[in-house]
Structures are given as structure tokens and as C-alpha cells.
């Protein structure tokens, strides 16, 4: 099969489409003929050599895909060859075929095309596991999402607004602000021109955000703690602004607040399967009812993967960038 | 009545026993004639001017007491004048009388003297709310307690060991190590001579501690994160080693771990009442069965309060230092 390989680490130009052996299908796994995959920030880190695949994962990038089941490993029940699916991956989505633990498969929701479905698993599982399971966002609470028009951001805004939370987010431009507000954000804060701590405080009578979903890491750590409400939960899922920051424990203690940091990729298959099961029960019906939809910026071909990475790193997109095989 | 007042901030010598007006008893409160109170680290911070009482709290130090109910405010049910009680306070324990919300009262457990009971509420409520409610320590998990022979430490070690957890703690001397191990710690680490990260890792096959109860704050932040296991929970309840420390978010993320920081004192009365109710149900029976006991270092008189603070700050004590009126 063809897959995007990394002969060396570096810029988008190192991404190299090559002929490689087909993946082997272990017990409990299915083989998926990939129709589309999606580009995630983690893929750019992997490309630069900062995020090696966990043990046992495919060496190729790609944390989600859609496609058709072409073979079943031993001990797989409930899935058939030929079924259209999308899947949460530990890697290997940038390829024509990928082997996936059956617990990480999801049906393609009614009303969503097979290509678009490639952009759902990673964002939905990330948002659900962090905002709803870990941080337990309650209706009426205030959620602040950094990067409100990223793939993760567009899904977090929609799911939290539908849940009855008050949603605020940061964005890089007025055009992105309009998109985020159309998705359900009460207020999209243009971080280049506005101080998100001040805006969140002024919109909440000084109370702050109950939950913050953060992709900036160290750069925002101090201001995120400032922006938290009493009993607030900061959930760091990305470190685009660095990894080591000063934590003011006195401020955290005075708010009885918490800093969580998580990622999906390295979790054991059983934990991923539990998240996928919860997402199927809680989010798929909302997608099928049209209340929540995947936001797709554009669809490129797998051989345009370098351009896709350049687009992601320019950050002018809104929602997901997909790649079709 | 007499109470310990703070005419100025500073060393133990500023603590001044003085005649002051009796407290007023609001609706929902009872008046307690104080038999004994206990010295907590927070009292030394208040004495130095670093920890002002929350709005509405007594200006005098003292976060717990025992005594007899001498009057009931309006709307108090379930308690009688003359009953022996102990109580979690927002302040005011260093006095002959204190007004307490009824939800913060506990009966004196059978087998515990009225004086000794003064040393129970703060430590039991702190350990229960942090280790068991917030961090949800599970049987078989590993708890690391810093300051294993402090009042909090002696209770955390006992309750966690009884719960079926593996308990490790840090202590300042071999004599304290022996006391902590007698209370149920699998291993007391002499922090002056040993690296707690290394010891915890070596005792857990490199896995680390599932829960860490920390009183050192900034000084231990980096090493605490190093010592955490995957899915670990660091709970900071004191900052004897400073308030601002560097947090390695990449390390936290790779472990999918969390840093919590909390205190009891500033919580709303309803939250305190819920903790007290849980403690009555979960911990009081264990105390009455003799499975868990208050560890009392010594009992001084209220007019020896300056000596009590000096003793606490020398840190040669094991367990609680009490003051009788």
C-alpha cells in the first residue's frame, strides 16, 4: 500500500508518500481501507520528531480516518467486511490501509459523508473525554475554549453550547470570531487585540470560567489560572506555547482549582474503547439529529499532505483539514 | 470571654490573650463553651499576616475545637444544650466561646476524651475531603503523604492504610519514621537523607504514586510531578515551601495527571457541612472501633499559645498540639 512516511524529521517537505507493506491485523482488530484521514497538530509534532508513536502503534502519522472494513481479525464481533466506519487511531491514518482495534471503530453517522466522517473521531473523543468526562462541565457553567475555530474548538463550542453551558473562546481574527459565534459561542475573544482574562471576568461578573480547554500550555498557564472560577478546572491538551510554565499555587489554592493535562493517543486500548462507546451513545445521536456537525475547512489528496501541514501551521483554517486517499 | 488576639502580626510573641466580647450566635449556629482547641499551620500564617480570616469568620485564630454546647441559635435542630461536641471552624477556636454553624458540629466519638476530640475535625475533614473525595484514592493504590507525622499526616496514614492503600510518607527523622510506620505507612522516607522520588519509584516498580498529599507547594512541585504515576493526582494543601513553582506540563500530560490545590477554611458552610456529614458516616465508626485514633503530641494551656506555636514551627512534634481553656 501507499503511506506517508517520515524518512527524516523536519518541515512539511519531509512527508513522503511511499510504497510500504500492508499492516497486519491482530486479534481484536479490523483492517480498514482508508477513504480519508485528517490532519491534527500532533501529526506536525510527529513530523518534527517531538511526538513519537506509542509502543505498538503504526509508524505513520494519522490519528483518525474513515473508510470501509476489508478484513476482520480473530475475536471481532459486531462488525462486517464492507461496512463504512470511522476510527480513532494511535497512528497510521495517512495510508491506504490501517489496522484498528475494534473498540475504536464508530459507524458513519447518518447525514455525514464518508469523507467528512474522517474528521470526527479525534475531535469528538478529545472534547468528550476532557470537557465532559474529566472536567464534568455542567449546564449553566462557563467554558473557555482556546483556539475556538480549530477542529477541536469547533466541536467543543458546539457540544458545550448544546449542553447548556455558556461558551467563550479565543480566536485569531474577526472572521474566525464570526464563525465561532455562529457555532454557539456567546463571545469569541480576539486574542491579538483583547485580554481573555479581562473579557471572561467581565462577562461573568468577575467569577471566571469553570472549565478551560487549553492548547497553549506554558504560555497561557498563568493567565488561565487567573481566568478560572472557584472550583475551576483547567484542562491542557496541547502545548503550542511551550511546556514549562510558572504555576501560582496560592492562586490555584484560593480557588480550590485544578490543572489537568491529558492526551488520547497514549491511553490503553480499553480506555479508548470506553471513550468511543460513550461518544457513540452521547454525541452520535446529536450529529444524526443535525444539532452538531463536523466543520471541514477543506479536503486535499493524500499526495498533497505537505500542503495540508503548511495550511494547518499557518492557522488560517476553520475546522478540519482532510486528506483523501 | 478571653480569646487569643493579634494586636500585630509577627512571631509567636504577638499572640495576646485578652478580654473580648462574647460571640453572637446567628440563626443556624450554636454557641460552644470551648474545652480545647488545636494548633494548625494556618494559624501561624494568620499570626504572620499571610492568611486573613474569610469574610464573616471570627478574627481570632483556631480552626477546630471541642467543648459543650451552651446555647442554640434559631433554626437549629438535632443538638441540645450541654452536649459534648467537636467542631470544624472558620476561625475563633482560640477562645473560651465560639459560634459554629450547626452543620460543622460532630459528636465526640466514644473512646476519645473531650480534650483529644479538639484535634480531630480539621485533620479528619482535610484528609477525607482531599484524599478520599477529591483524589478518590482506591484500595491498592499508592498514596504519598508529605509530613507523615504532622497532624494531617498521622491521620492520612491511618485512614489510607485502613482503606487498603499502600502508604508512603516523608518525615524529618528516624524517630518520626518509626512513628509513621507504626501508624500504617509501608515506608517512611527520611527526606533529609533520601530522594523521595527515587524511593517511591523503586517501591512501585517505577510506577510512582497515584495520589500525593502535599504541604510544601512550590518547593516540591517538580519532584511531586516526577513521583506521580499515570493518572496520578497531586493535591496541594499547604505551601510551606513557597507558592510559585515551575510546572512541567509535558510531564503532567504524558502521565495524564492533575494538580489540585485546595483549602477547607474558605469553603461555603454548605460544603463544609457536606464534608462533616461524610466524615461522620465514614470515619467516626472507625475511630469508635479503635481502628483510627487521634495522635496528640501534647496538651498546653491557652495562655501557653506562644509556646505552642514555637513547638509547631520547630517541627519536632508528632501529631496534634492542643490548647485547653
XYZ file of C-alpha atoms in Angstrom:
650
model
C 0.000 0.000 0.000
C 0.954 3.659 -0.106
C 1.515 5.579 3.134
C 3.011 8.892 4.207
C 6.407 8.099 5.683
C 8.963 10.173 7.572
C 12.441 9.432 6.162
C 13.677 12.300 8.348
C 12.240 14.865 10.768
C 11.633 18.465 9.743
C 9.272 20.740 7.830
C 6.291 19.638 5.721
C 8.683 18.686 2.876
C 9.852 15.571 4.766
C 6.408 13.966 4.421
C 6.989 11.298 1.756
C 4.363 9.145 0.102
C 5.931 5.691 -0.373
C 5.069 2.069 -1.025
C 5.132 0.162 2.262
C 3.951 -3.273 3.423
C 0.274 -3.625 4.259
C -0.433 -3.606 8.011
C -1.014 -6.910 9.775
C -4.329 -7.411 11.515
C -4.038 -8.732 15.063
C -6.759 -10.409 17.086
C -9.385 -7.890 18.117
C -8.539 -5.606 15.187
C -10.101 -4.882 11.810
C -8.428 -3.768 8.614
C -9.857 -0.554 7.165
C -9.399 0.553 3.539
C -8.919 4.248 4.206
C -11.136 6.709 2.322
C -9.987 9.812 4.172
C -7.871 10.881 7.118
C -7.472 14.215 8.907
C -4.555 16.411 9.890
C -4.004 17.066 13.598
C -1.447 19.212 15.464
C 0.037 16.035 16.879
C 0.938 14.976 13.325
C 3.042 18.112 12.869
C 4.845 17.357 16.149
C 5.457 13.787 15.000
C 6.801 15.124 11.693
C 9.261 17.348 13.608
C 10.387 14.456 15.818
C 8.734 15.685 19.019
C 5.996 13.089 19.352
C 6.959 9.533 18.638
C 4.173 6.973 18.269
C 3.466 4.972 21.449
C 4.759 1.370 21.552
C 2.854 -0.867 19.170
C 1.393 1.974 17.099
C 1.875 2.451 13.364
C 4.985 4.470 12.473
C 2.961 6.577 10.011
C 1.096 9.714 11.151
C -2.683 9.976 11.262
C -4.854 9.757 14.392
C -8.230 9.220 12.712
C -9.721 8.006 9.452
C -12.817 6.898 7.626
C -13.181 4.019 5.207
C -14.532 0.517 4.643
C -13.760 -2.603 6.613
C -11.814 -5.006 4.373
C -10.893 -7.761 6.843
C -11.677 -8.869 10.376
C -9.058 -10.169 12.808
C -9.804 -13.011 15.209
C -12.307 -12.386 18.015
C -14.020 -9.400 16.381
C -17.809 -9.345 16.730
C -20.348 -6.775 15.669
C -18.599 -5.535 12.519
C -18.804 -6.778 8.901
C -16.492 -6.584 5.909
C -17.713 -3.764 3.652
C -19.152 -1.595 6.449
C -18.437 2.117 6.333
C -16.768 3.290 9.518
C -14.625 5.984 11.031
C -11.990 5.286 13.658
C -9.827 6.731 16.400
C -6.227 5.655 15.693
C -2.927 5.544 17.579
C -1.300 6.348 14.218
C -1.299 5.122 10.636
C -4.204 7.084 9.199
C -2.033 8.651 6.467
C -2.167 5.419 4.476
C -4.369 3.357 2.182
C -4.967 0.717 4.850
C -4.835 0.730 8.615
C -5.375 -1.881 11.333
C -7.614 -0.670 14.158
C -8.723 -2.215 17.473
C -12.438 -2.881 17.015
C -13.233 -0.826 20.131
C -12.018 2.298 18.359
C -14.454 1.997 15.416
C -17.559 4.115 15.029
C -20.293 3.885 12.399
C -20.531 6.799 9.958
C -23.357 8.937 11.360
C -26.420 9.365 9.137
C -26.213 12.672 7.291
C -22.410 12.775 7.283
C -20.465 11.741 4.161
C -17.832 9.028 4.369
C -15.109 11.617 3.676
C -16.359 14.099 6.296
C -16.565 11.332 8.889
C -12.746 11.187 8.879
C -12.761 14.476 10.783
C -14.941 13.309 13.656
C -13.240 10.669 15.854
C -10.284 12.620 17.230
C -12.124 15.860 17.940
C -15.255 14.275 19.346
C -13.341 11.824 21.565
C -10.970 14.576 22.742
C -13.749 17.003 23.597
C -15.966 14.383 25.187
C -13.256 12.805 27.347
C -11.835 16.117 28.526
C -14.697 18.592 28.745
C -17.495 16.243 29.739
C -15.883 13.195 31.393
C -12.790 14.667 33.074
C -13.900 18.251 33.747
C -17.591 17.340 34.073
C -18.834 20.607 32.555
C -22.338 21.227 33.893
C -25.183 23.090 32.192
C -25.004 26.761 33.162
C -21.258 26.629 33.754
C -18.826 28.724 31.732
C -16.422 27.019 29.294
C -13.479 28.884 27.773
C -12.018 27.170 24.689
C -8.692 28.357 23.349
C -8.478 28.055 19.585
C -12.237 28.233 19.098
C -12.067 27.590 15.332
C -9.607 24.694 15.407
C -11.026 21.259 14.746
C -11.198 20.631 18.493
C -12.505 24.151 19.078
C -15.380 23.931 16.609
C -16.559 20.683 18.221
C -16.074 21.910 21.815
C -18.086 25.052 21.129
C -20.956 23.116 19.547
C -21.134 20.336 22.151
C -20.844 22.656 25.143
C -23.437 25.110 23.820
C -25.834 22.242 23.142
C -25.183 21.031 26.723
C -26.454 24.360 28.068
C -23.076 25.782 29.056
C -22.044 29.374 28.402
C -19.220 29.133 25.864
C -16.431 31.637 25.310
C -13.426 31.072 23.086
C -10.306 32.736 21.779
C -9.705 33.217 18.049
C -7.109 34.939 15.878
C -9.317 37.129 13.667
C -12.703 38.797 13.321
C -13.665 36.338 10.594
C -12.926 33.418 12.903
C -14.862 35.137 15.690
C -17.946 35.246 13.490
C -17.597 31.550 12.705
C -17.182 30.582 16.365
C -20.168 32.656 17.418
C -22.273 31.094 14.669
C -21.381 27.681 16.123
C -22.732 28.671 19.547
C -20.044 30.697 21.328
C -21.543 33.507 23.382
C -18.368 35.512 22.778
C -15.272 34.847 20.670
C -12.331 36.815 22.061
C -9.794 38.106 19.509
C -6.648 37.264 21.472
C -4.447 39.571 19.376
C -6.480 42.615 20.464
C -8.174 41.605 23.710
C -7.119 40.175 27.089
C -9.055 36.956 27.526
C -8.799 37.122 31.322
C -10.480 40.529 31.370
C -13.179 39.587 28.872
C -14.087 36.357 30.662
C -14.199 38.133 34.008
C -16.319 40.977 32.709
C -18.818 38.561 31.125
C -19.114 36.547 34.352
C -19.345 39.333 36.956
C -15.766 38.599 37.943
C -16.404 34.902 38.550
C -14.293 33.435 35.739
C -14.504 30.225 33.724
C -15.492 26.935 35.328
C -13.654 24.910 32.696
C -10.864 25.958 30.324
C -9.824 23.739 27.401
C -6.299 24.823 26.513
C -3.955 24.086 23.628
C -1.265 26.645 24.510
C 0.352 25.127 27.597
C 3.032 27.195 29.327
C 2.327 30.468 27.530
C -1.219 30.665 28.917
C -0.717 28.825 32.236
C -0.614 31.911 34.445
C -3.440 33.699 32.690
C -5.555 30.558 32.563
C -5.284 30.208 36.353
C -6.252 33.897 36.642
C -9.284 33.279 34.434
C -10.519 30.240 36.412
C -13.525 30.448 38.718
C -13.672 28.922 42.190
C -13.722 25.132 41.731
C -12.422 25.696 38.176
C -10.776 23.008 36.023
C -8.027 23.847 33.538
C -7.509 21.035 31.035
C -4.327 21.295 28.967
C -4.406 19.183 25.804
C -1.758 20.970 23.738
C 1.451 22.870 24.337
C 1.751 25.159 21.317
C 3.049 27.841 23.708
C 5.676 25.697 25.437
C 5.812 23.045 28.113
C 7.260 24.657 31.262
C 5.402 27.491 32.941
C 5.172 29.078 36.356
C 2.230 27.844 38.394
C 0.909 30.135 41.148
C -0.203 27.538 43.681
C -1.546 30.224 46.033
C -3.911 31.426 43.304
C -4.903 27.844 42.494
C -5.490 27.070 46.186
C -7.535 30.205 46.781
C -9.857 28.958 44.004
C -9.731 25.286 45.009
C -8.990 24.668 41.345
C -7.157 22.028 39.325
C -4.761 21.776 36.394
C -5.183 18.610 34.337
C -3.039 17.659 31.347
C -4.055 14.786 29.100
C -3.753 13.184 25.704
C -5.705 10.468 23.983
C -3.020 8.815 21.916
C -1.064 7.028 24.639
C -4.069 5.701 26.511
C -4.571 1.948 26.687
C -6.968 0.491 24.100
C -9.517 -0.279 26.824
C -9.705 3.393 27.835
C -10.055 4.459 24.219
C -12.822 1.910 23.695
C -14.684 3.260 26.728
C -14.468 6.801 25.368
C -15.615 5.675 21.918
C -18.569 3.847 23.478
C -19.559 6.960 25.441
C -19.250 9.138 22.341
C -21.431 6.759 20.341
C -24.140 6.987 22.989
C -23.908 10.699 23.768
C -22.689 12.506 20.643
C -23.636 10.400 17.608
C -27.389 10.971 18.123
C -26.782 14.747 18.223
C -24.828 14.572 14.956
C -27.510 12.445 13.315
C -30.167 14.934 14.504
C -28.194 17.736 12.836
C -27.611 19.553 16.133
C -23.839 19.150 15.877
C -21.851 18.850 12.658
C -18.264 18.315 11.591
C -16.704 21.576 10.441
C -14.475 20.893 7.440
C -12.101 23.574 6.185
C -11.068 21.754 3.024
C -10.324 18.359 1.525
C -6.973 17.656 -0.140
C -5.487 14.469 -1.604
C -3.058 12.324 0.394
C -0.281 13.324 -2.041
C -0.925 16.958 -1.027
C -0.125 16.162 2.612
C 2.738 18.692 2.749
C 0.366 21.469 1.710
C -2.101 20.291 4.321
C 0.546 20.605 7.033
C 1.521 24.070 5.780
C -2.114 25.165 5.937
C -2.505 23.835 9.482
C 0.639 25.633 10.607
C -0.494 28.913 9.013
C -3.634 28.643 11.171
C -5.947 30.384 8.762
C -8.258 27.383 8.543
C -11.555 26.857 10.384
C -12.288 23.277 11.404
C -10.669 20.186 9.963
C -8.334 19.686 7.006
C -8.962 16.267 5.444
C -6.892 14.097 3.116
C -8.429 11.539 0.731
C -6.528 8.506 -0.462
C -14.690 35.963 77.396
C -10.958 35.505 76.910
C -9.545 34.930 73.413
C -6.158 34.948 71.731
C -5.957 38.195 69.781
C -3.478 39.548 67.250
C -2.706 43.203 68.094
C 0.000 42.998 65.414
C 1.460 40.437 63.012
C 4.732 38.673 63.702
C 6.331 35.886 65.731
C 4.664 33.814 68.447
C 5.090 36.711 70.910
C 2.313 38.703 69.219
C -0.327 36.179 70.352
C -2.118 38.036 73.166
C -4.746 36.603 75.489
C -7.298 39.376 76.075
C -10.839 40.016 77.273
C -13.132 40.373 74.277
C -16.908 40.427 73.748
C -18.649 37.061 73.616
C -19.524 35.944 70.071
C -23.080 36.411 68.841
C -24.999 33.337 67.780
C -26.737 33.681 64.420
C -29.567 31.547 63.104
C -28.341 28.071 62.261
C -25.439 28.350 64.705
C -24.733 27.052 68.200
C -22.569 28.574 70.896
C -19.856 26.241 72.196
C -18.052 26.691 75.517
C -14.599 25.685 74.364
C -12.776 22.962 76.304
C -9.824 22.653 73.933
C -8.605 23.851 70.559
C -5.698 22.745 68.348
C -2.828 24.497 66.628
C -2.672 24.332 62.838
C -0.127 25.666 60.321
C -2.776 28.039 59.031
C -2.824 29.682 62.488
C 0.868 30.513 62.199
C 0.244 32.059 58.764
C -2.640 34.092 60.197
C -0.358 35.233 63.030
C 2.210 36.427 60.467
C -0.419 38.275 58.437
C -0.418 35.919 55.457
C -3.832 34.314 55.904
C -6.655 36.616 56.859
C -9.927 35.046 58.006
C -12.551 34.741 55.261
C -15.440 37.255 55.342
C -17.773 36.628 58.268
C -15.308 34.462 60.211
C -14.064 35.180 63.717
C -10.962 37.402 63.823
C -9.288 35.062 66.331
C -7.246 32.037 65.180
C -8.348 28.447 65.712
C -9.836 26.149 63.056
C -11.223 23.437 65.344
C -12.305 22.926 68.942
C -14.102 20.700 71.393
C -16.462 21.727 74.160
C -20.053 21.837 75.343
C -22.999 23.469 73.657
C -24.170 26.422 75.799
C -26.810 27.980 73.534
C -28.721 27.230 70.334
C -29.429 29.843 67.664
C -32.717 29.916 65.782
C -33.487 27.050 63.391
C -31.057 24.557 64.942
C -32.377 21.011 65.249
C -30.705 17.833 66.436
C -28.416 19.370 69.059
C -29.023 20.091 72.772
C -27.521 22.500 75.277
C -24.949 20.603 77.359
C -23.935 18.152 74.637
C -20.242 17.449 74.192
C -19.115 18.177 70.649
C -16.152 18.958 68.484
C -16.325 21.336 65.546
C -14.708 22.461 62.314
C -14.333 26.254 62.500
C -13.601 29.098 60.094
C -11.714 30.694 62.995
C -12.230 31.606 66.639
C -11.193 28.362 68.324
C -8.534 30.122 70.429
C -11.217 31.436 72.783
C -13.489 30.446 75.636
C -16.576 30.545 73.436
C -17.163 30.215 69.735
C -20.237 30.353 67.497
C -20.376 27.496 64.976
C -22.758 26.665 62.121
C -24.595 23.546 63.283
C -23.514 21.669 60.147
C -19.899 21.848 61.320
C -20.530 20.062 64.645
C -19.586 16.463 65.308
C -20.278 14.359 68.386
C -17.268 13.360 70.483
C -16.529 9.793 69.349
C -16.826 7.080 72.006
C -13.383 6.262 73.380
C -11.959 9.737 72.718
C -11.706 12.279 75.547
C -13.321 15.687 75.202
C -9.863 17.315 75.105
C -8.461 14.930 72.485
C -11.530 15.458 70.285
C -10.326 19.036 69.650
C -7.619 17.570 67.419
C -9.961 15.639 65.138
C -12.169 17.914 62.992
C -9.577 19.761 60.892
C -7.359 16.777 60.150
C -10.162 14.305 59.508
C -12.129 16.714 57.295
C -8.969 17.734 55.417
C -7.855 14.171 54.784
C -11.313 12.916 53.905
C -12.197 15.738 51.517
C -8.837 15.679 49.738
C -7.596 12.107 49.726
C -10.898 10.276 49.514
C -13.425 12.679 47.972
C -11.290 14.803 45.619
C -8.480 12.373 44.730
C -10.664 9.263 45.162
C -7.819 7.094 46.471
C -8.694 3.463 45.702
C -7.673 0.355 47.642
C -4.396 -0.940 46.235
C -3.330 2.487 45.014
C -0.205 4.195 46.328
C -0.520 7.324 48.500
C 2.489 9.523 49.253
C 1.938 11.866 52.217
C 4.425 14.656 52.816
C 4.877 15.413 56.503
C 3.816 11.958 57.619
C 3.924 12.787 61.328
C 2.097 16.121 61.175
C -1.457 16.174 62.464
C -2.739 15.792 58.898
C -0.049 13.215 58.150
C -0.825 10.936 61.089
C -4.499 10.862 60.094
C -3.829 10.434 56.357
C -1.506 7.493 57.012
C -4.023 5.754 59.265
C -7.092 6.315 57.081
C -5.369 5.356 53.838
C -3.775 2.225 55.298
C -7.142 1.157 56.705
C -8.645 1.767 53.235
C -6.245 -0.792 51.749
C -3.936 1.681 50.032
C -0.148 1.385 50.066
C 1.041 4.376 52.094
C 4.412 6.088 51.851
C 5.326 9.320 53.578
C 8.181 11.735 54.118
C 9.475 12.556 57.606
C 12.340 14.560 59.078
C 13.965 11.985 61.368
C 14.381 8.288 62.084
C 12.256 8.648 65.216
C 9.412 10.128 63.170
C 9.850 7.384 60.582
C 9.255 4.759 63.261
C 6.094 6.545 64.415
C 4.726 6.851 60.871
C 5.413 3.204 60.099
C 3.702 2.172 63.346
C 0.622 4.082 62.154
C 0.494 2.067 58.933
C 2.977 3.573 56.487
C 4.694 0.906 54.407
C 7.748 3.149 54.207
C 8.580 6.500 55.812
C 11.182 8.317 53.722
C 13.701 10.486 55.616
C 13.669 13.455 53.235
C 16.919 14.878 54.638
C 18.845 11.759 53.585
C 16.766 10.175 50.824
C 15.233 11.288 47.498
C 11.510 10.637 47.799
C 11.100 10.355 44.009
C 13.639 7.553 43.851
C 12.271 5.712 46.879
C 8.669 5.854 45.659
C 9.680 4.701 42.191
C 11.789 1.851 43.499
C 8.970 0.624 45.756
C 6.452 0.707 42.890
C 8.500 -0.834 40.063
C 8.897 2.622 38.561
C 5.168 3.331 38.508
C 5.030 6.137 41.073
C 2.348 7.385 43.459
C -1.305 7.507 42.442
C -2.087 10.248 44.938
C 0.256 12.720 46.655
C -0.922 14.847 49.593
C 1.459 17.790 49.731
C 2.085 20.570 52.232
C 5.231 22.002 50.610
C 3.877 23.670 47.484
C 6.415 25.183 45.094
C 9.493 23.532 46.584
C 8.209 20.032 45.817
C 6.114 20.769 42.701
C 8.611 19.460 40.165
C 9.573 16.395 42.157
C 5.965 15.633 43.012
C 5.084 15.570 39.299
C 8.096 13.275 38.753
C 6.847 10.972 41.515
C 3.289 10.724 40.131
C 2.037 7.609 38.381
C -0.016 7.640 35.182
C -3.441 9.059 36.088
C -1.873 10.465 39.272
C -3.400 13.216 41.402
C -1.241 15.726 43.259
C -3.222 17.546 45.949
C -1.524 20.626 47.401
C -2.961 21.714 50.758
C -0.023 23.723 52.107
C 2.734 25.905 50.743
C 5.465 25.704 53.377
C 7.976 25.625 50.502
C 6.623 28.621 48.601
C 3.763 29.424 46.286
C 5.222 29.782 42.756
C 6.898 26.828 41.113
C 7.696 25.623 37.630
C 5.175 23.130 36.286
C 6.348 20.744 33.558
C 3.136 20.381 31.572
C 4.738 17.872 29.180
C 5.485 15.572 32.119
C 1.987 16.079 33.505
C 0.442 15.407 30.084
C 2.494 12.284 29.484
C 1.033 10.935 32.746
C -2.484 12.287 32.165
C -2.159 13.635 35.693
C -3.614 16.532 37.668
C -2.507 19.166 40.153
C -5.213 20.199 42.610
C -4.836 22.881 45.274
C -7.445 23.277 47.971
C -8.244 24.560 51.431
C -11.143 23.955 53.757
C -11.377 27.288 55.506
C -12.810 29.433 52.718
C -15.390 26.919 51.562
C -19.064 27.827 51.917
C -20.791 26.466 55.023
C -22.857 24.077 52.894
C -19.714 22.422 51.506
C -18.230 22.132 54.982
C -21.452 20.604 56.269
C -21.383 18.018 53.476
C -17.804 17.075 54.352
C -18.654 16.849 58.070
C -21.626 14.617 57.256
C -19.439 12.316 55.150
C -16.791 12.171 57.867
C -19.403 11.274 60.485
C -20.578 8.387 58.342
C -17.213 7.137 57.104
C -14.595 7.960 59.740
C -16.344 8.229 63.120
C -17.209 4.499 63.206
C -13.539 3.650 62.565
C -12.459 5.908 65.435
C -15.078 4.417 67.754
C -13.910 0.921 66.758
C -10.362 1.878 67.734
C -9.055 1.353 64.182
C -8.046 5.004 63.827
C -7.079 7.336 66.643
C -6.152 10.966 67.142
C -2.403 11.342 67.611
C -1.742 14.004 70.249
C 1.769 15.337 70.749
C 0.987 17.351 73.868
C -1.624 19.485 75.599
C -0.820 23.035 76.724
C -2.971 25.759 78.247
C -4.450 28.551 76.123
C -2.145 31.033 77.905
C 0.814 28.971 76.605
C -0.259 29.568 72.993
C 3.041 31.244 72.059
C 4.950 28.153 73.188
C 2.555 26.004 71.190
C 3.304 27.992 68.029
C 7.044 27.762 68.692
C 6.765 23.986 69.056
C 4.795 23.705 65.821
C 7.357 25.803 63.961
C 10.258 23.718 65.334
C 8.540 20.673 63.793
C 9.767 18.191 66.353
C 6.212 17.204 67.321
C 4.276 14.139 66.171
C 0.542 14.674 65.707
C -1.502 17.474 67.199
C -0.640 20.165 69.741
C -3.743 21.039 71.766
C -4.621 24.031 73.945
C -7.101 23.837 76.820
C -9.036 26.873 78.012
